[in-house]
Short mmCIF file of C-alpha atoms in Angstrom, two decimals:
data_model
loop_
_atom_site.label_atom_id
_atom_site.label_comp_id
_atom_site.label_asym_id
_atom_site.label_seq_id
_atom_site.Cartn_x
_atom_site.Cartn_y
_atom_site.Cartn_z
CA MET A 44 -119.78 -120.86 -23.59
CA ALA A 45 -121.22 -124.35 -23.86
CA ASP A 46 -120.48 -126.49 -26.87
CA SER A 47 -123.19 -126.23 -29.52
CA ALA A 48 -123.81 -129.98 -29.25
CA GLU A 49 -124.80 -129.68 -25.61
CA PRO A 50 -128.44 -129.22 -24.56
CA ILE A 51 -129.64 -125.67 -24.01
CA PRO A 52 -128.96 -124.98 -20.31
CA PRO A 53 -131.54 -123.73 -17.82
CA VAL A 54 -132.50 -120.08 -17.68
CA VAL A 55 -131.38 -118.41 -14.44
CA ILE A 56 -133.93 -116.05 -12.87
CA LEU A 57 -133.00 -113.65 -10.07
CA ASP A 58 -135.93 -112.21 -8.16
CA LYS A 59 -135.56 -108.69 -6.70
CA SER A 60 -131.76 -108.61 -6.75
CA GLN A 61 -130.36 -105.88 -4.53
CA MET A 62 -126.74 -105.43 -5.57
CA ALA A 63 -125.25 -105.00 -9.03
CA GLU A 64 -122.09 -106.75 -7.85
CA ASN A 65 -124.07 -109.88 -7.09
CA ILE A 66 -125.68 -109.84 -10.52
CA GLY A 67 -122.23 -109.59 -12.07
CA ALA A 68 -120.92 -112.42 -9.90
CA VAL A 69 -123.86 -114.59 -10.97
CA ALA A 70 -123.11 -113.84 -14.63
CA ARG A 71 -119.51 -114.87 -14.05
CA VAL A 72 -120.33 -118.30 -12.59
CA MET A 73 -123.00 -118.87 -15.23
CA ALA A 74 -120.36 -118.34 -17.91
CA ASN A 75 -117.98 -120.66 -16.04
CA PHE A 76 -120.42 -123.54 -16.37
CA GLY A 77 -121.99 -122.88 -19.75
CA LEU A 78 -125.21 -121.11 -18.74
CA SER A 79 -125.99 -117.98 -20.71
CA GLU A 80 -129.57 -116.70 -20.27
CA LEU A 81 -130.13 -114.48 -17.23
CA ARG A 82 -133.49 -112.93 -16.32
CA LEU A 83 -134.01 -110.29 -13.64
CA VAL A 84 -137.28 -109.68 -11.84
CA ALA A 85 -137.68 -106.13 -10.51
CA PRO A 86 -134.01 -105.47 -9.65
CA ARG A 87 -133.85 -102.93 -6.85
CA ASP A 88 -131.64 -100.45 -8.70
CA GLY A 89 -133.01 -101.04 -12.19
CA TRP A 90 -131.06 -102.26 -15.19
CA PRO A 91 -128.45 -101.95 -16.63
CA GLN A 92 -126.03 -101.31 -13.78
CA ASP A 93 -122.40 -100.54 -14.59
CA ARG A 94 -121.06 -102.19 -11.44
CA ALA A 95 -122.33 -105.57 -12.64
CA TRP A 96 -119.83 -105.58 -15.50
CA ALA A 97 -116.94 -105.00 -13.09
CA THR A 98 -117.64 -108.22 -11.17
CA ALA A 99 -118.57 -110.32 -14.21
CA SER A 100 -114.88 -110.69 -15.14
CA GLY A 101 -115.52 -110.67 -18.87
CA ALA A 102 -118.79 -112.62 -18.96
CA ASP A 103 -120.22 -109.76 -20.99
CA TRP A 104 -122.45 -111.88 -23.20
CA VAL A 105 -124.50 -112.96 -20.19
CA LEU A 106 -125.08 -109.39 -19.00
CA GLU A 107 -125.72 -108.05 -22.48
CA GLY A 108 -128.47 -110.62 -22.95
CA VAL A 109 -130.27 -109.91 -19.67
CA LYS A 110 -134.07 -109.71 -19.85
CA VAL A 111 -135.98 -107.76 -17.20
CA PHE A 112 -139.47 -108.64 -15.94
CA ASP A 113 -141.90 -107.04 -13.52
CA SER A 114 -142.93 -110.32 -11.91
CA VAL A 115 -141.86 -113.92 -11.44
CA ALA A 116 -145.01 -114.96 -13.29
CA GLY A 117 -143.80 -113.06 -16.36
CA ALA A 118 -140.27 -114.42 -16.09
CA VAL A 119 -141.42 -118.07 -16.04
CA ALA A 120 -144.30 -117.70 -18.50
CA ASP A 121 -142.53 -119.50 -21.37
CA LEU A 122 -140.90 -122.18 -19.18
CA ASN A 123 -142.24 -125.67 -18.52
CA THR A 124 -140.07 -126.83 -15.63
CA VAL A 125 -138.70 -124.40 -13.06
CA TYR A 126 -137.08 -125.23 -9.73
CA ALA A 127 -137.02 -122.66 -6.94
CA ALA A 128 -133.80 -122.45 -4.94
CA THR A 129 -134.67 -122.06 -1.29
CA ALA A 130 -133.63 -123.51 2.06
CA ARG A 131 -137.18 -123.15 3.37
CA PRO A 132 -139.99 -125.10 1.67
CA ARG A 133 -142.40 -122.70 3.46
CA GLU A 134 -145.31 -125.09 3.91
CA THR A 135 -145.47 -126.08 0.25
CA ARG A 136 -145.90 -129.76 -0.48
CA MET A 137 -143.56 -129.81 -3.45
CA ALA A 138 -140.73 -132.06 -4.53
CA VAL A 139 -137.53 -131.05 -2.71
CA ARG A 140 -134.32 -132.11 -4.44
CA THR A 141 -130.61 -131.50 -4.18
CA PRO A 142 -128.85 -129.56 -6.97
CA ARG A 143 -127.59 -132.87 -8.38
CA GLU A 144 -131.05 -134.42 -8.47
CA THR A 145 -132.52 -131.24 -9.89
CA ALA A 146 -129.91 -131.10 -12.64
CA ARG A 147 -130.92 -134.59 -13.73
CA VAL A 148 -134.62 -133.68 -13.82
CA LEU A 149 -133.89 -130.56 -15.84
CA PHE A 150 -131.54 -132.46 -18.17
CA ASP A 151 -134.21 -135.05 -18.95
CA ASP A 152 -136.91 -132.42 -19.44
CA ARG A 153 -134.66 -130.35 -21.71
CA ALA A 154 -133.95 -133.49 -23.78
CA SER A 155 -137.73 -133.88 -24.14
CA GLY A 156 -137.94 -130.41 -25.66
CA LEU A 157 -139.12 -128.55 -22.56
CA ASN A 158 -137.98 -125.09 -21.51
CA ILE A 159 -136.27 -125.18 -18.11
CA GLY A 160 -135.15 -122.73 -15.46
CA LEU A 161 -133.80 -122.08 -11.98
CA LEU A 162 -135.32 -119.38 -9.78
CA PHE A 163 -133.34 -117.62 -7.04
CA GLY A 164 -134.61 -115.12 -4.48
CA GLY A 165 -133.22 -111.79 -3.37
CA GLU A 166 -130.19 -111.54 -1.12
CA ARG A 167 -132.10 -110.49 1.98
CA SER A 168 -135.50 -112.15 1.99
CA GLY A 169 -135.32 -115.00 -0.53
CA LEU A 170 -138.41 -116.13 -2.41
CA GLU A 171 -142.03 -115.48 -1.55
CA THR A 172 -144.25 -118.53 -1.15
CA SER A 173 -146.56 -117.19 -3.85
CA ASP A 174 -143.65 -117.23 -6.33
CA ILE A 175 -142.49 -120.69 -5.28
CA ALA A 176 -146.04 -121.86 -6.03
CA LEU A 177 -145.47 -120.98 -9.69
CA THR A 178 -142.63 -123.51 -9.97
CA GLN A 179 -142.56 -127.29 -10.25
CA GLY A 180 -140.20 -128.10 -7.39
CA ILE A 181 -137.68 -126.89 -4.81
CA VAL A 182 -133.91 -127.26 -4.98
CA THR A 183 -132.12 -127.07 -1.62
CA ILE A 184 -128.35 -127.16 -1.15
CA PRO A 185 -127.43 -129.62 1.65
CA ILE A 186 -125.17 -127.29 3.62
CA ASP A 187 -124.05 -127.74 7.22
CA PRO A 188 -126.79 -126.35 9.51
CA ARG A 189 -124.14 -124.90 11.81
CA HIS A 190 -123.42 -122.24 9.20
CA HIS A 191 -126.10 -121.92 6.55
CA SER A 192 -125.05 -118.56 5.13
CA LEU A 193 -124.60 -118.84 1.36
CA ASN A 194 -124.47 -115.89 -0.98
CA LEU A 195 -126.40 -115.62 -4.22
CA ALA A 196 -123.50 -116.29 -6.60
CA GLN A 197 -122.43 -119.34 -4.58
CA ALA A 198 -125.93 -120.80 -4.78
CA VAL A 199 -126.05 -120.26 -8.53
CA ALA A 200 -122.53 -121.69 -8.92
CA ILE A 201 -123.39 -124.94 -7.12
CA ASN A 202 -126.48 -125.50 -9.26
CA ALA A 203 -124.65 -124.52 -12.45
CA TYR A 204 -121.81 -126.92 -11.60
CA GLU A 205 -124.24 -129.80 -11.11
CA TRP A 206 -125.89 -128.99 -14.44
CA ARG A 207 -122.51 -128.98 -16.18
CA THR A 208 -121.48 -132.23 -14.56
CA THR A 209 -124.76 -133.86 -15.54
CA VAL A 210 -124.34 -132.75 -19.14
CA LEU A 211 -120.79 -134.12 -19.33
CA ASP A 212 -121.26 -137.36 -17.38
CA ALA A 213 -124.92 -138.33 -17.56
CA PRO A 214 -126.16 -141.43 -19.39
CA PRO A 215 -128.64 -140.89 -22.22
CA PRO A 216 -131.59 -138.74 -21.10
CA ARG A 217 -134.83 -140.27 -19.93
CA PHE A 218 -137.44 -138.85 -22.24
CA ARG A 219 -140.72 -137.73 -20.73
CA GLU A 220 -143.63 -139.90 -21.86
CA GLY A 221 -146.84 -138.34 -23.14
CA ASP A 222 -147.56 -134.70 -23.82
CA PRO A 223 -145.14 -132.15 -22.32
CA PRO A 224 -146.35 -130.02 -19.42
CA ALA A 225 -147.97 -126.67 -20.13
CA SER A 226 -145.99 -123.45 -19.98
CA GLY A 227 -146.02 -121.15 -16.98
CA ALA A 228 -148.28 -118.72 -18.82
CA LEU A 229 -150.91 -121.38 -19.52
CA MET A 230 -150.80 -122.61 -15.94
CA LEU A 231 -151.16 -119.08 -14.57
CA GLY A 232 -154.14 -118.48 -16.84
CA MET A 233 -155.77 -121.64 -15.53
CA TYR A 234 -155.08 -120.67 -11.91
CA GLU A 235 -156.57 -117.21 -12.37
CA HIS A 236 -159.62 -118.59 -14.21
CA LEU A 237 -160.33 -121.00 -11.35
CA GLU A 238 -159.73 -118.33 -8.71
CA ARG A 239 -162.16 -115.88 -10.37
CA GLU A 240 -164.91 -118.48 -10.36
CA LEU A 241 -164.15 -119.44 -6.77
CA ASP A 242 -164.35 -115.76 -5.82
CA ASP A 243 -167.77 -115.54 -7.45
CA GLY A 244 -168.89 -118.71 -5.68
CA GLY A 245 -167.80 -117.47 -2.25
CA PHE A 246 -165.19 -120.20 -1.78
CA PHE A 247 -162.50 -117.97 -0.27
CA HIS A 248 -163.89 -117.45 3.21
CA PRO A 249 -162.91 -115.77 5.40
CA PRO A 250 -161.34 -113.23 2.99
CA GLU A 251 -158.11 -112.88 4.97
CA LYS A 252 -157.32 -116.53 4.25
CA ARG A 253 -157.58 -116.08 0.48
CA PRO A 254 -153.79 -115.68 -0.18
CA SER A 255 -152.87 -118.91 1.61
CA MET A 256 -155.78 -120.79 0.03
CA VAL A 257 -154.72 -119.60 -3.44
CA GLN A 258 -151.13 -120.71 -2.82
CA ASN A 259 -152.26 -124.14 -1.65
CA LEU A 260 -154.45 -124.58 -4.73
CA ARG A 261 -151.65 -123.55 -7.08
CA VAL A 262 -149.13 -125.89 -5.48
CA MET A 263 -151.62 -128.77 -5.54
CA LEU A 264 -152.47 -128.25 -9.22
CA GLY A 265 -148.86 -127.52 -10.18
CA ARG A 266 -147.71 -130.91 -8.91
CA SER A 267 -149.88 -132.55 -11.56
CA ALA A 268 -147.74 -131.21 -14.44
CA PHE A 269 -150.73 -130.47 -16.67
CA SER A 270 -150.20 -130.76 -20.41
CA GLU A 271 -151.55 -128.07 -22.74
CA GLN A 272 -154.53 -130.28 -23.55
CA GLU A 273 -155.20 -130.96 -19.87
CA VAL A 274 -155.16 -127.24 -19.14
CA ALA A 275 -157.73 -126.71 -21.90
CA THR A 276 -159.86 -129.56 -20.53
CA PHE A 277 -159.68 -128.30 -16.96
CA ARG A 278 -160.62 -124.78 -18.01
CA GLY A 279 -163.55 -126.28 -19.88
CA VAL A 280 -164.64 -127.97 -16.68
CA ILE A 281 -164.40 -124.66 -14.80
CA THR A 282 -166.47 -122.92 -17.47
CA ALA A 283 -169.12 -125.65 -17.46
CA LEU A 284 -169.42 -125.51 -13.68
CA SER A 285 -169.68 -121.72 -13.69
CA LYS A 286 -172.43 -121.86 -16.33
CA GLY A 287 -174.23 -124.47 -14.27
CA ARG A 288 -174.07 -122.23 -11.22
CA GLY A 289 -175.45 -119.41 -13.32
CA ARG A 290 -178.42 -121.54 -14.37
CA VAL A 291 -179.12 -122.49 -10.77
CA LEU A 292 -179.05 -118.85 -9.68
CA ALA A 293 -181.33 -117.88 -12.56
CA LYS A 294 -183.87 -120.55 -11.54
CA LEU A 295 -183.79 -119.39 -7.93
CA ALA A 296 -184.30 -115.80 -9.02
CA ALA A 297 -187.21 -116.83 -11.25
CA LYS A 298 -188.85 -118.74 -8.38
CA LYS A 299 -188.42 -115.80 -6.06
CA ALA A 300 -189.91 -113.44 -8.61
CA ALA A 301 -192.88 -115.78 -9.17
CA GLY A 302 -193.50 -115.98 -5.43
CA GLU A 303 -193.49 -112.21 -5.05
CA SER A 304 -195.91 -111.63 -7.95
#
């Protein structure tokens, strides 16, 4: 395990893992490079799974500390900076970095007191765009396009190695100026508040385009790295606008009623 003087490493989140052996292999490489907190989102075969321990090669403390979540939103709720590991940005205008660049960003944010994480998709289908939209950036491994097959444990190992190297070799961290960004839970609350009001206002039209419009809004707002105070301010703006719309509708209803009487 990592030396106590080292910064707390990023949380590793596996979304919809299919094979216990892969979870065990991930735990093994996490332990190799000093990462210890593993979160599982809706693992296909539930948890715990005995076969994971067989491939973890003694990294029992990682598996014993696993936390299970029903959704990516729940798994990232207490994190401030999360990078999604994917080879396909999937039409999201987000920062795309290599594992080395990402490790530096996470190292600096951790030094500023932020909670950090790395999100990995399932073995077969990877990450959904709606889940990527809950993160602050994309980490892509620059592999040769002639053979881009990379298994889950390998992807985690490369990112974990770059984190470890950054911790051991990096110059002093660059501290984030100003207030730290809001947690995933606060950002999700803001997104859902805005989306409810936009639903009421008829913004999402036609209805079949709502999912893509929601994703675009979340990515756009997520890039701004809102602080807790900014989230509160923005939600206040949403509330004020919704109340204003309510007053306008009430006046129109009153005029209509007066005209009918």
